[in-house]
Structures are given as structure tokens and as C-alpha cells.
Coordinates of N, CA and C in Angstrom, one line a residue:
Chain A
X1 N 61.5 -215.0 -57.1 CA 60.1 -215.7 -57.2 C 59.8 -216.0 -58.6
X2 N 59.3 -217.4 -58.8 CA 59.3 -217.3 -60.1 C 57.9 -217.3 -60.9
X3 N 57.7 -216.7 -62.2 CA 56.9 -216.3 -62.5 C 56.5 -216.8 -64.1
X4 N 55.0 -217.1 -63.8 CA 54.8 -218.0 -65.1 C 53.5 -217.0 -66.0
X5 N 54.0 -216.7 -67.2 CA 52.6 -215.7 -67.6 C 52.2 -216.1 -69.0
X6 N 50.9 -216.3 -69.1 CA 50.8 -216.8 -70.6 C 49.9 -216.3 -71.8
X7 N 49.7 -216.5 -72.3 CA 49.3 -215.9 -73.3 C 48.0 -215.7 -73.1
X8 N 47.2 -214.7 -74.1 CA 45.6 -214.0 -73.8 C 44.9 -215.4 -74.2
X9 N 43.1 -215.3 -74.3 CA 42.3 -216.1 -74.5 C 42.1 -216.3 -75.6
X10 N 41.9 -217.4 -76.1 CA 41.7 -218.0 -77.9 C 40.2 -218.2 -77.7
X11 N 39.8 -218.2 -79.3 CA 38.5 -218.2 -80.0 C 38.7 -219.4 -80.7
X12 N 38.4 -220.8 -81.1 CA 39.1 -221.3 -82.2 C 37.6 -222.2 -82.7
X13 N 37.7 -222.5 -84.0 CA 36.8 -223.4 -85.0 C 37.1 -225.0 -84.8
X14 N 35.6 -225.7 -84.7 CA 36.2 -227.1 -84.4 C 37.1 -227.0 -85.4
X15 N 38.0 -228.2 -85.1 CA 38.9 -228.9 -86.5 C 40.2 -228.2 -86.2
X16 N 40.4 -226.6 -85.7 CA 41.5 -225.9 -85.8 C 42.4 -226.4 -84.7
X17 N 43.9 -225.8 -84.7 CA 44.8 -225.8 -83.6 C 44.6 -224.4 -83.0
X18 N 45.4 -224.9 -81.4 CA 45.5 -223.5 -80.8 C 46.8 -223.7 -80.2
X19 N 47.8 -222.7 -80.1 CA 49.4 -222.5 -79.3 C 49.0 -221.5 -78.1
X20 N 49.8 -222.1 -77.0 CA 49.4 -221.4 -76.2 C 51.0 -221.1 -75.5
X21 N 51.2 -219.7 -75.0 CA 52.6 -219.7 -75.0 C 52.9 -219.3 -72.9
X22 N 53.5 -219.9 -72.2 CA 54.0 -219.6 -71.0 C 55.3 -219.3 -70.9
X23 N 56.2 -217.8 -70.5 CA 56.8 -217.3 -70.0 C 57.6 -217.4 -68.8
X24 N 58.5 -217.9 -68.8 CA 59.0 -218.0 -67.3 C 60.1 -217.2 -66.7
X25 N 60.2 -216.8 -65.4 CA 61.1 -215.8 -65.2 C 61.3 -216.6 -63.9
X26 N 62.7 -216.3 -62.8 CA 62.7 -216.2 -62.0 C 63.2 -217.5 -61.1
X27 N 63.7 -218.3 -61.8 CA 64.5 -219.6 -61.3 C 65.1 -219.8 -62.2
X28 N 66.4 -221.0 -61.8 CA 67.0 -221.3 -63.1 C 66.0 -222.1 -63.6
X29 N 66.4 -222.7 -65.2 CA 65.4 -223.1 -65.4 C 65.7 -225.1 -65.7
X30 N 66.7 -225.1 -65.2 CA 67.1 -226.9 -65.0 C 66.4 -227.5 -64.0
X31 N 66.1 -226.0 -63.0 CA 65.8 -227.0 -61.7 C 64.1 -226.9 -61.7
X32 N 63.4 -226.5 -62.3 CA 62.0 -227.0 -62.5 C 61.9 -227.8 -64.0
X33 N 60.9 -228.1 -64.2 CA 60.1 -228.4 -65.4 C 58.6 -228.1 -65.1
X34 N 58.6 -228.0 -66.7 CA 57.2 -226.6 -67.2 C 56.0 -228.3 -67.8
X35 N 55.0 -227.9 -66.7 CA 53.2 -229.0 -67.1 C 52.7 -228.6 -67.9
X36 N 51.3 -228.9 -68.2 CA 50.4 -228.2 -68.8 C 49.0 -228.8 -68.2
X37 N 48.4 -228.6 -67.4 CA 46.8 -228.8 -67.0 C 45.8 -228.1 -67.2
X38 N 44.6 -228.8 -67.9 CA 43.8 -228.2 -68.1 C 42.7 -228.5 -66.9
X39 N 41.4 -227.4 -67.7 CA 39.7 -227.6 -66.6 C 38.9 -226.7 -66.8
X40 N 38.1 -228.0 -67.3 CA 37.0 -227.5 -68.5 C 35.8 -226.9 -67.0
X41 N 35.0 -226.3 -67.8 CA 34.2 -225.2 -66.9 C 33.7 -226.0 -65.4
X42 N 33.7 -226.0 -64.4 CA 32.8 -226.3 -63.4 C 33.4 -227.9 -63.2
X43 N 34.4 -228.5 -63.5 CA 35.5 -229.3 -63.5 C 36.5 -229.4 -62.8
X44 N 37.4 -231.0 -63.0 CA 38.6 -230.9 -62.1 C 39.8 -230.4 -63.1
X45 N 41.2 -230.7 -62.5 CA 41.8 -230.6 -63.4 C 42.5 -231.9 -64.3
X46 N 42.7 -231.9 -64.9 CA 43.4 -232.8 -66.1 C 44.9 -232.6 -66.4
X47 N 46.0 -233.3 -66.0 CA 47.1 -233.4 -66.3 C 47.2 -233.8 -67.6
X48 N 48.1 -233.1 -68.8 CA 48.3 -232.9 -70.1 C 49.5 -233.5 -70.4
X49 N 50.7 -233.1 -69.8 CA 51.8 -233.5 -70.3 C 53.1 -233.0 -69.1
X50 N 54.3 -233.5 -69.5 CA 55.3 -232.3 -68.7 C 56.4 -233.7 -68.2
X51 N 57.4 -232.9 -68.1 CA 59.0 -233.6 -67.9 C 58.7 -234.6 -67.2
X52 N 58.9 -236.0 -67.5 CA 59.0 -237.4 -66.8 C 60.1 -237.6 -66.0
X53 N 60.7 -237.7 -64.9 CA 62.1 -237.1 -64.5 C 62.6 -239.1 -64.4
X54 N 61.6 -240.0 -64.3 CA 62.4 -240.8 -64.1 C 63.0 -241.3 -65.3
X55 N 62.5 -241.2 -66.8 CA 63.2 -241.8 -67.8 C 63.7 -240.5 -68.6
X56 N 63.7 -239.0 -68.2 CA 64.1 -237.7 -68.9 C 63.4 -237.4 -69.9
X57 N 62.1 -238.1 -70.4 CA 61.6 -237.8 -71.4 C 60.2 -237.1 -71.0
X58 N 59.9 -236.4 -72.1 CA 58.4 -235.8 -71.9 C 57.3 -236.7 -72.3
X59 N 56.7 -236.3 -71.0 CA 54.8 -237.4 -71.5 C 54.1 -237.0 -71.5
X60 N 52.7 -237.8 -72.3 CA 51.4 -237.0 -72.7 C 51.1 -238.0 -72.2
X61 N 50.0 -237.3 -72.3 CA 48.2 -238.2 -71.2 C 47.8 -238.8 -72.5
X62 N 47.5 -240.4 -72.4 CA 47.3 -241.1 -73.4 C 45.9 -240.6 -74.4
X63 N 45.4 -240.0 -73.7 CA 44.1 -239.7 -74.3 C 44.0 -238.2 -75.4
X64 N 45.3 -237.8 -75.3 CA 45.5 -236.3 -76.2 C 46.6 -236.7 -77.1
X65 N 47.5 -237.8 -77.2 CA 48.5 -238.6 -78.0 C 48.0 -238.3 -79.5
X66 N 49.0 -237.7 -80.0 CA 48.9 -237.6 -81.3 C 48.5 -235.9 -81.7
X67 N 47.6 -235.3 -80.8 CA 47.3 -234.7 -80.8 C 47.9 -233.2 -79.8
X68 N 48.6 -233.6 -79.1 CA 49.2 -232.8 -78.1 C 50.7 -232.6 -77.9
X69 N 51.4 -231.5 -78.3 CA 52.9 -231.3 -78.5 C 53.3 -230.0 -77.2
X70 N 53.8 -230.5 -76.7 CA 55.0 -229.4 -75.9 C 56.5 -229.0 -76.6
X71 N 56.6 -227.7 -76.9 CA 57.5 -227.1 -77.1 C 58.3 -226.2 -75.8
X72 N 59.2 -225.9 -76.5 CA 60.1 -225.2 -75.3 C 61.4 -223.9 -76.3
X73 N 61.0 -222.7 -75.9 CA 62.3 -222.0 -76.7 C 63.0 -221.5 -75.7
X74 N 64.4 -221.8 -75.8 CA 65.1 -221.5 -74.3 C 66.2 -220.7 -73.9
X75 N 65.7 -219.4 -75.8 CA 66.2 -218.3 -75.9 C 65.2 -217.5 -75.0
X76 N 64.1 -217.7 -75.3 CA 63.4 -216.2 -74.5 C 62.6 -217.4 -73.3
X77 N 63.0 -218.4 -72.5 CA 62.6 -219.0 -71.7 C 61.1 -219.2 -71.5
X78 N 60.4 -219.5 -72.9 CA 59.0 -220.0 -73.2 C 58.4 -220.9 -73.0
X79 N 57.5 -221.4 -72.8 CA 57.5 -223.0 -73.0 C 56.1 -222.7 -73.9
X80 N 55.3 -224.3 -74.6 CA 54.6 -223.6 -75.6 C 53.9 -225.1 -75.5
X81 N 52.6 -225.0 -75.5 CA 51.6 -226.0 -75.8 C 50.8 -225.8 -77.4
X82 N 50.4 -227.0 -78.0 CA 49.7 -227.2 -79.4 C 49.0 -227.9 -79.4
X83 N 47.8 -227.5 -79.4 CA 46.9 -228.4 -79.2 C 45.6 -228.5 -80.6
X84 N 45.7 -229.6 -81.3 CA 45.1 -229.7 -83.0 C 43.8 -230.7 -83.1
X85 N 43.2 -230.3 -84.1 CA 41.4 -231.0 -83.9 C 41.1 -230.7 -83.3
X86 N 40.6 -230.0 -82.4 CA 39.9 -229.2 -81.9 C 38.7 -229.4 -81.7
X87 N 37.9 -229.9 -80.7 CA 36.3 -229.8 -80.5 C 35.8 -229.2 -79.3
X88 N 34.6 -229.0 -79.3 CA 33.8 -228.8 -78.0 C 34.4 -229.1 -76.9
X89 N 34.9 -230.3 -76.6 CA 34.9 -230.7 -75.4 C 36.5 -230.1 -75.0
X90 N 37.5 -229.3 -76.0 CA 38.5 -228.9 -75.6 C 38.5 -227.8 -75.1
X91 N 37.0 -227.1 -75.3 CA 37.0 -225.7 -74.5 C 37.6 -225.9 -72.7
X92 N 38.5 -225.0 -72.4 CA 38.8 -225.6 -71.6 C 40.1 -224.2 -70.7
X93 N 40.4 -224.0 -69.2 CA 41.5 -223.3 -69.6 C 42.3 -224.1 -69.4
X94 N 43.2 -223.6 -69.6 CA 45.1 -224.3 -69.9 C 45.7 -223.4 -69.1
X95 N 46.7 -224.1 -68.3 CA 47.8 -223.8 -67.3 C 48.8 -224.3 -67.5
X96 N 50.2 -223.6 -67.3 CA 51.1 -223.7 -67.9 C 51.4 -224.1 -65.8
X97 N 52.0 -225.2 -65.2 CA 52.7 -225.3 -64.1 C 54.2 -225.8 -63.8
X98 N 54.7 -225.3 -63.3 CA 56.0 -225.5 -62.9 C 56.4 -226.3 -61.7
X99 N 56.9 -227.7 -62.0 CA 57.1 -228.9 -61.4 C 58.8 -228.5 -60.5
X100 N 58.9 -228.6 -59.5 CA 59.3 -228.4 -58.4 C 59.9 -229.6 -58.1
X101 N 61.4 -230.1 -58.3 CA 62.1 -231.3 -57.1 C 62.5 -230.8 -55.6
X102 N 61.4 -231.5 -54.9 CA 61.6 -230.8 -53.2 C 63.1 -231.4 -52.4
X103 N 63.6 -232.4 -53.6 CA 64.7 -233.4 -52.6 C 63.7 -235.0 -52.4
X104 N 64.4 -235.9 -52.2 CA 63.8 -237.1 -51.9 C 62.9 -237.5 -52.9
X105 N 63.1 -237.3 -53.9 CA 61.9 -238.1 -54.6 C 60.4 -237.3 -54.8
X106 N 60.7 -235.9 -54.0 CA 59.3 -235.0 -53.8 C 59.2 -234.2 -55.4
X107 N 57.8 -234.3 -55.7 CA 57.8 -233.1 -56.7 C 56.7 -232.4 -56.7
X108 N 56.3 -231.7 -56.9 CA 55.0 -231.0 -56.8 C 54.7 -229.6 -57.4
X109 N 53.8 -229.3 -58.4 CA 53.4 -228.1 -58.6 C 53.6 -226.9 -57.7
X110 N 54.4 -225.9 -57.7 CA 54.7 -225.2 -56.9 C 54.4 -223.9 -57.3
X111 N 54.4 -223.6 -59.0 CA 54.4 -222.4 -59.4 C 53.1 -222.5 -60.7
X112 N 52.3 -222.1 -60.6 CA 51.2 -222.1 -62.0 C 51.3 -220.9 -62.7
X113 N 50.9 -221.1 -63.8 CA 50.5 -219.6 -64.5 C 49.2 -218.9 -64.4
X114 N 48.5 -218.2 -64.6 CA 46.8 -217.4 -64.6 C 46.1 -218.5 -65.6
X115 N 46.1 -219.2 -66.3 CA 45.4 -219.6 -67.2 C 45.2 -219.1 -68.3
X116 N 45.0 -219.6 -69.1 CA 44.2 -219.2 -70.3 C 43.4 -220.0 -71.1
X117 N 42.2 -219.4 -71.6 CA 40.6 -219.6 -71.4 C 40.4 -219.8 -73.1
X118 N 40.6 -221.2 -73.6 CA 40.2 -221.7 -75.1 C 39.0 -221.9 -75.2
X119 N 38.4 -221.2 -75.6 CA 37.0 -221.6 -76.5 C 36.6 -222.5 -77.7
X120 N 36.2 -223.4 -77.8 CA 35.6 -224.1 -79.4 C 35.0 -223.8 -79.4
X121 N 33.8 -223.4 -81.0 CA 32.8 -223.2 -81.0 C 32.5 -222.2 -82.5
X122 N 31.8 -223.1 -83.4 CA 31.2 -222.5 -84.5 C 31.0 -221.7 -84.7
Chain B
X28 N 47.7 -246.1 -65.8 CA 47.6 -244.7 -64.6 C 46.9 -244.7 -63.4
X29 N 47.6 -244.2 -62.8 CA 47.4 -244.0 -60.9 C 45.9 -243.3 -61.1
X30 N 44.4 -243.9 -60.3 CA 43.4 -243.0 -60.6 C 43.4 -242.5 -58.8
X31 N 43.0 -241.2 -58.6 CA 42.9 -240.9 -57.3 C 41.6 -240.2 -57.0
X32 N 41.4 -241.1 -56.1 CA 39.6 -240.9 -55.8 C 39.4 -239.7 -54.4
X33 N 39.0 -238.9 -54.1 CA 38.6 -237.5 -53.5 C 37.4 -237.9 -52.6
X34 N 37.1 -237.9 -51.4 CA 35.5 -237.9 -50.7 C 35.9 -236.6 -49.6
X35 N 35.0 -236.0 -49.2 CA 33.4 -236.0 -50.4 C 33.6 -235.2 -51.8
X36 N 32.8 -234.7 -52.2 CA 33.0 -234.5 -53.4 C 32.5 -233.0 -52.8
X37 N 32.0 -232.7 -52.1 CA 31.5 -231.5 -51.5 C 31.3 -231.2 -50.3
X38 N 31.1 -230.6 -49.4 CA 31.0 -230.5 -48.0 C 30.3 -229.1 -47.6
X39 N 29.4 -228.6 -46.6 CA 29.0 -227.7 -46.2 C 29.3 -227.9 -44.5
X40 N 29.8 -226.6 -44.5 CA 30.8 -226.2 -42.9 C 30.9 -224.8 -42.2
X41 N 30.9 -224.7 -41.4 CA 30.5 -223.5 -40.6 C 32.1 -222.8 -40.3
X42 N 32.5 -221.0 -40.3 CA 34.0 -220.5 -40.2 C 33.9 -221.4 -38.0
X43 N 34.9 -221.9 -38.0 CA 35.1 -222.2 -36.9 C 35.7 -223.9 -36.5
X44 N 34.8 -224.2 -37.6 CA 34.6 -226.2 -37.9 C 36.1 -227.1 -38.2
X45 N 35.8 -227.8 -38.1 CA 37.1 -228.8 -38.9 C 36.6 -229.3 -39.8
X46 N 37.3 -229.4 -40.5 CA 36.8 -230.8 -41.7 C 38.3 -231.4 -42.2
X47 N 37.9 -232.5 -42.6 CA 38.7 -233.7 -43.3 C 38.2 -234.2 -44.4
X48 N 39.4 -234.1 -45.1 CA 38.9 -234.7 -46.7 C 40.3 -235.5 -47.4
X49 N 39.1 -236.4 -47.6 CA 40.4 -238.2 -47.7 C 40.5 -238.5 -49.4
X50 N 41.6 -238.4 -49.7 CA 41.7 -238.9 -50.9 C 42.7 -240.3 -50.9
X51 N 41.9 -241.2 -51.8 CA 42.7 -242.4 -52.0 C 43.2 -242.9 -53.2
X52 N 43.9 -243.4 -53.5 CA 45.0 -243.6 -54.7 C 45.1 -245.3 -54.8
X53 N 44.9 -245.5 -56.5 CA 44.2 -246.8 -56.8 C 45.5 -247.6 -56.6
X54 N 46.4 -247.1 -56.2 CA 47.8 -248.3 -55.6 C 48.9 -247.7 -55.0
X55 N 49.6 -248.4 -54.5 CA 50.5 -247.3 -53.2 C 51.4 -246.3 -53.8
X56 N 51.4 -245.2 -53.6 CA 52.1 -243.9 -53.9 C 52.9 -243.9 -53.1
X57 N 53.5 -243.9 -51.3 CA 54.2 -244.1 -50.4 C 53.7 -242.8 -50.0
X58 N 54.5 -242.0 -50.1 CA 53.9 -240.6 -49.7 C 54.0 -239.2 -50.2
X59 N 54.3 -239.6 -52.1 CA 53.9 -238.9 -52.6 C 52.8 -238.5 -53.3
X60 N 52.3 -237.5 -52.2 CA 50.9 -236.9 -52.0 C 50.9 -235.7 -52.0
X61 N 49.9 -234.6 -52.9 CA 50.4 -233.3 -52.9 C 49.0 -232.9 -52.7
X62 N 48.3 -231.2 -52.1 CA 47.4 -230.9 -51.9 C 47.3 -229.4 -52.6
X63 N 46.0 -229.1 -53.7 CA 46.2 -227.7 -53.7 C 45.1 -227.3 -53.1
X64 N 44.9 -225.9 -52.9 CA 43.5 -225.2 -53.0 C 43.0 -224.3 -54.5
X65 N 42.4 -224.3 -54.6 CA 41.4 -223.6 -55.7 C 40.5 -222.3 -55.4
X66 N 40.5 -221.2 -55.8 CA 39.5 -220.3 -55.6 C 39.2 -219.8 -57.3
X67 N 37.5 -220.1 -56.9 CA 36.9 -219.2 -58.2 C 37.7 -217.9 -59.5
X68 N 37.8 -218.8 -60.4 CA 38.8 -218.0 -61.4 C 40.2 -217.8 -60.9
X69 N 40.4 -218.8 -60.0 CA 42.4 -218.3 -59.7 C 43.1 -219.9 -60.6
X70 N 43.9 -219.8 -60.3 CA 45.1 -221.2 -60.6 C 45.0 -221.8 -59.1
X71 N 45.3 -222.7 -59.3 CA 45.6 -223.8 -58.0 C 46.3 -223.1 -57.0
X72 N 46.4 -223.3 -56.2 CA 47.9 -223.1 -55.1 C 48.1 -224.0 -54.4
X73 N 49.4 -224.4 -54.2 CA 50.0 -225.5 -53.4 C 49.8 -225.3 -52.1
X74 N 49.2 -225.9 -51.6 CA 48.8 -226.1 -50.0 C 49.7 -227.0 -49.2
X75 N 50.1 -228.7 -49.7 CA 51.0 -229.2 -48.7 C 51.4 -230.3 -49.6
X76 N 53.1 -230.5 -50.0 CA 53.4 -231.2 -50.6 C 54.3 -232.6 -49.8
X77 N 54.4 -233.9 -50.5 CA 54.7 -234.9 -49.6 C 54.1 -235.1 -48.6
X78 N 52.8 -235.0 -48.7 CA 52.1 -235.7 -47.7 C 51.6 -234.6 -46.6
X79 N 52.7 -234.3 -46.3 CA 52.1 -233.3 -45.1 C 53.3 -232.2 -44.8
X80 N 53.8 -231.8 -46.0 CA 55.1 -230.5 -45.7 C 53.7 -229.9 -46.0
X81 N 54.1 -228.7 -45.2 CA 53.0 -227.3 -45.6 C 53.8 -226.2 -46.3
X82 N 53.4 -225.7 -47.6 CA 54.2 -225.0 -48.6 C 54.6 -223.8 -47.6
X83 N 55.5 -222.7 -47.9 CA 56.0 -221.7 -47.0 C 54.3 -221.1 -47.0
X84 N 54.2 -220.3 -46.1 CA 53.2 -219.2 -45.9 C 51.9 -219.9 -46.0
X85 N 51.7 -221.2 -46.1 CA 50.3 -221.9 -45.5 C 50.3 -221.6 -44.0
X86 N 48.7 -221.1 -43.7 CA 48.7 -221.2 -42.1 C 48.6 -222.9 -41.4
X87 N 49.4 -223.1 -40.1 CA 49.2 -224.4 -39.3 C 47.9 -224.8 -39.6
X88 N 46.4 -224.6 -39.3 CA 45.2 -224.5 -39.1 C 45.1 -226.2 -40.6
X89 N 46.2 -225.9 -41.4 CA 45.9 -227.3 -42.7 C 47.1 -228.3 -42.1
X90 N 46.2 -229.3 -41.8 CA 47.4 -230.5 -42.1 C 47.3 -231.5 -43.1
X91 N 48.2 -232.1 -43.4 CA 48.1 -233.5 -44.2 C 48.8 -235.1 -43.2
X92 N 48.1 -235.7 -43.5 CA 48.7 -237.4 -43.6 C 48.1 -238.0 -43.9
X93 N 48.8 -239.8 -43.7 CA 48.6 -241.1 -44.8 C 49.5 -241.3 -45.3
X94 N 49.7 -242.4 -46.4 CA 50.7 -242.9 -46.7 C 50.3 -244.1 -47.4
X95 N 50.9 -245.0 -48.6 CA 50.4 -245.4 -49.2 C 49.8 -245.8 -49.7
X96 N 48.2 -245.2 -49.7 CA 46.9 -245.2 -50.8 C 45.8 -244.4 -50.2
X97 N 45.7 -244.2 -48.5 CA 45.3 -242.8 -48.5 C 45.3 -242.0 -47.3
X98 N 44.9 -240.9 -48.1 CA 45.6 -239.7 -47.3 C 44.7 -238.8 -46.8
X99 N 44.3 -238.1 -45.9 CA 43.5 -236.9 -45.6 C 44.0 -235.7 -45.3
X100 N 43.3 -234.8 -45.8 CA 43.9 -233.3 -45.4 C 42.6 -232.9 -44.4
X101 N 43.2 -231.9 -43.6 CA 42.4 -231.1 -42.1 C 42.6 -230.1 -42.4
X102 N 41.4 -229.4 -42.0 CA 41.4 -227.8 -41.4 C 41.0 -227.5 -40.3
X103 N 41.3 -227.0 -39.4 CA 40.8 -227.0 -38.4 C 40.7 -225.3 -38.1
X104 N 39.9 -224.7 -37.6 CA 39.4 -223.6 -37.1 C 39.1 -223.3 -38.5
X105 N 38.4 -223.3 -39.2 CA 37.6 -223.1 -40.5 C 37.8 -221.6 -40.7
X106 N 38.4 -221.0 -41.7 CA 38.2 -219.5 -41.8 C 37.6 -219.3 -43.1
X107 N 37.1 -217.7 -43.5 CA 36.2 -217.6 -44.7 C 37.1 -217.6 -45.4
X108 N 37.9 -217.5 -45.8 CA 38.8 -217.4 -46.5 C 39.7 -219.1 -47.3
X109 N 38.8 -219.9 -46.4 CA 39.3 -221.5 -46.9 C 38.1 -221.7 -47.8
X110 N 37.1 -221.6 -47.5 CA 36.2 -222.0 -48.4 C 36.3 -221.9 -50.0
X111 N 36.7 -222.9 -50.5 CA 37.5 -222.8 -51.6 C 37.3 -224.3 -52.1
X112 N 38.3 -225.0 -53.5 CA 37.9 -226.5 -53.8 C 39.6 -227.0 -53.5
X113 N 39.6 -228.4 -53.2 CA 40.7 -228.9 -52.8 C 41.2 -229.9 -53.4
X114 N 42.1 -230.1 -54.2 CA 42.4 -231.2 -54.8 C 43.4 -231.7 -54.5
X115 N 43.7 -233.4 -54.7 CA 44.6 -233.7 -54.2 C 45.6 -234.1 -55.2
X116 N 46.7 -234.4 -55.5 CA 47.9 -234.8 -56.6 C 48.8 -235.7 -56.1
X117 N 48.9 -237.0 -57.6 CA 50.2 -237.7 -56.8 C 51.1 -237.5 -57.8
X118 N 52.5 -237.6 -56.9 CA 53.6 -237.4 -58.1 C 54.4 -238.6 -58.1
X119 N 53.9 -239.6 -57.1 CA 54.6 -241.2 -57.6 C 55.2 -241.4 -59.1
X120 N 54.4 -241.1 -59.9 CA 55.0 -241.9 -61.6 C 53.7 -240.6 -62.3
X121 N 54.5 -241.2 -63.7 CA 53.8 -240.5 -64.6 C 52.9 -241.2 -65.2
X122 N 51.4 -241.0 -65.8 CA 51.0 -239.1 -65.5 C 51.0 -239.0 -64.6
X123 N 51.0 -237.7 -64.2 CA 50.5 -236.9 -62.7 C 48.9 -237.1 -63.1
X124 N 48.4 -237.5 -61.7 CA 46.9 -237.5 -61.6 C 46.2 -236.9 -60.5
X125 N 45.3 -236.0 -60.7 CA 44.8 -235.2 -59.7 C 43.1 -236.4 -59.0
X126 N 43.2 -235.5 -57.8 CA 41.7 -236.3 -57.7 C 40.6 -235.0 -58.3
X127 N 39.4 -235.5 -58.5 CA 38.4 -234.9 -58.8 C 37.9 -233.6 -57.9
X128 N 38.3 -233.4 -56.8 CA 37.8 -231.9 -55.5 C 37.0 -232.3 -55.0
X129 N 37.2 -231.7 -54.0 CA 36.0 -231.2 -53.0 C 36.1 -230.0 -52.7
X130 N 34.8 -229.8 -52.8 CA 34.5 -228.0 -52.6 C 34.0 -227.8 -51.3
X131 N 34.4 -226.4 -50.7 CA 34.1 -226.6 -49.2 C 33.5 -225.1 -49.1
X132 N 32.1 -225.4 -48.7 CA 31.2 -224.4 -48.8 C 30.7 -223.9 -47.6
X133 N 29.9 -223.0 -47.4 CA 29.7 -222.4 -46.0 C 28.2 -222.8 -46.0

């Protein structure tokens, strides 16, 4: 079963970055790729970024560009969001989700992590 | 980007009821259509992907279909334990775009 766990809740000052780290256990790890969705309080969710399977490359949601990096270390099977400038409206939690090829062309979030709960704020 | 629009936005329903909730997708997806549920402070859970596969260990009681641009998901025999928010996802192209929810309240 596989298992996504990530890191505790951040405090951060407008202007600052936050890293946020997800853990994965329990599949190989070729046959998923690692999202990142956020949802800010009383909100939907917001797709962030995560493996593009039809050109192999990773993509960001145009509106966090420049500002939004996915890392991956794939010694200790991490994956890692950065998110920099920082304002109010990024309070938000962040989910680390694990994209699933069902066969045919299917893919779908299959595995999430608990969240974790960024704060902005003076 | 694919925008996918959610109705209603909210719903009030009795344990027993059905309800349906249609999400539409601003150009054809075919039938990739994914469904989660949401409960207060959890992560999403996958409810039914491609349209209308039901993840392992969803009960019958949820269906999905539609096909490309829109789709509705069922409940039928309403239990307390659904009342929860529902969103829907397409994974046609990138980004992935969720719709906005519907919350389904007692």
C-alpha cells in the first residue's frame, strides 16, 4: 500500500519561501508520479504541478511560474515542493498526491498525503 | 486550460435520498473523468476514476457517467457517512483541473 507522509506545518513571513517535503513508501516508484495540490481555507482544490506523461516533462500551473519548483531525491524516495514570495493568499494546505496510470490513457490521483497547513502572516 | 464547472455548488439531502451532481468540462475530455470525496480536515479520496470505474472498496450505492464534456456522479441510498464535498478531476491534458465541489449536507 503506498504511503505518502509529509512534513509538519509552517509559520512563514510574507516575502519568505517554504519546502515542503513528501515521503513515499510502498510502490515502485516509476509507476506513479508525485502532484502537488493545494486549498486554501473553506476552498476547492488547486492543481500545482506534477509529471506531464504526454511530453515527460514536469508542469506548473501558469499562475505559480517562476515561483514554484518540484524537486525529487530518489535516494530516500522524497519528493519536495518550494514555494517563494510568499503572501497571504498562499496560506494554504499542500498535498503531496500520487498520479496513478490505470492502463488506457487513465490516470488519476489514487494516493494523497495528510496535508500540510502553510500559514503567511506578519 | 481545461476549466471544469461543478452544479450545484451545494445540496441539502436526507440519509436515504439520491442525489446527482453534474460536472461539465469547458471541451471534450472523452472520458477522462475522475471523482473524489472530501471530509472535514482529511485529503481527498478517490471515489471513481475514468468516468465511472469505482476505486477498490467504494460501496455500489456511487455511480459515475458521461462522456465528453459532462458527467454526473449518483448516490443513491444516501448514508451519514457520505455527506461529505465532491469534486470532480480531469486528467485529459495538462494541468489537471479540479471542479470547484459540491458539498452534500444533511
Amino acid at each position: 500500500q503506498v504511503q505518502l507522509v509529509q512534513s509538519g506545518a509552517e509559520v512563514k513571513k510574507p516575502g519568505a519561501s517554504v519546502k515542503v517535503s513528501c515521503k513515499f513508501s510502498g510502490h515502485t516508484r516509476t509507476e506513479l508520479s508525485i502532484h502537488w495540490v493545494r486549498q486554501t481555507p473553506g476552498e476547492g482544490l488547486e492543481w500545482m504541478g506534477g509529471y506531464d506523461p504526454e511530453d515527460g516533462e514536469t508542469a506548473y500551473a501558469q499562475n505559480l511560474q517562476g515561483r514554484f519548483t518540484m524537486t525529487e531525491d530518489t535516494s530516500t524516495d522524497t519528493a519536495y515542493m518550494e514555494l517563494s514570495g510568499l503572501t497571504s493568499d498562499d496560506t494554504a494546505t499542500y498535498y503531496c498526491a500520487a498520479e496513478v496510470y490505470g492502463g488506457n490513457f487513465q490516470y488519476y490521483f489514487q494516493f494523497w498525503g495528510p496535508g500540510t497547513l502553510v500559514t503567511v502572516s506578519s | 486550460d481545461i476549466q471544469m464547472t461543478q452544479s450545484p455548488s451545494s445540496l441539502s439531502s436526507s440519509v436515504g435520498d439520491r442525489v446527482t451532481i453534474t460536472c461539465r468540462a469547458s471541451q471534450n475530455i472523452d472520458h477522462y473523468l475522475n471523482w473524489y470525496q472530501q471530509k472535514p480536515g482529511k485529503a481527498p479520496k478517490l471515489l471513481i476514476y475514468a468516468t465511472s470505474n469505482l476505486q477498490s472498496g467504494v460501496p455500489s450505492r456511487f455511480g459515475g457517467t458521461g462522456s465528453g464534456t459532462t458527467f454526473t456522479l449518483s448516490i443513491t441510498n444516501l448514508q451519514p457517512e457520505d455527506f461529505a464535498t465532491y469534486f470532480c478531476q480531469q486528467s485529459s491534458s495538462a494541468p489537471r483541473t479540479f471542479g470547484q465541489g459540491t458539498k452534500v449536507e444533511i
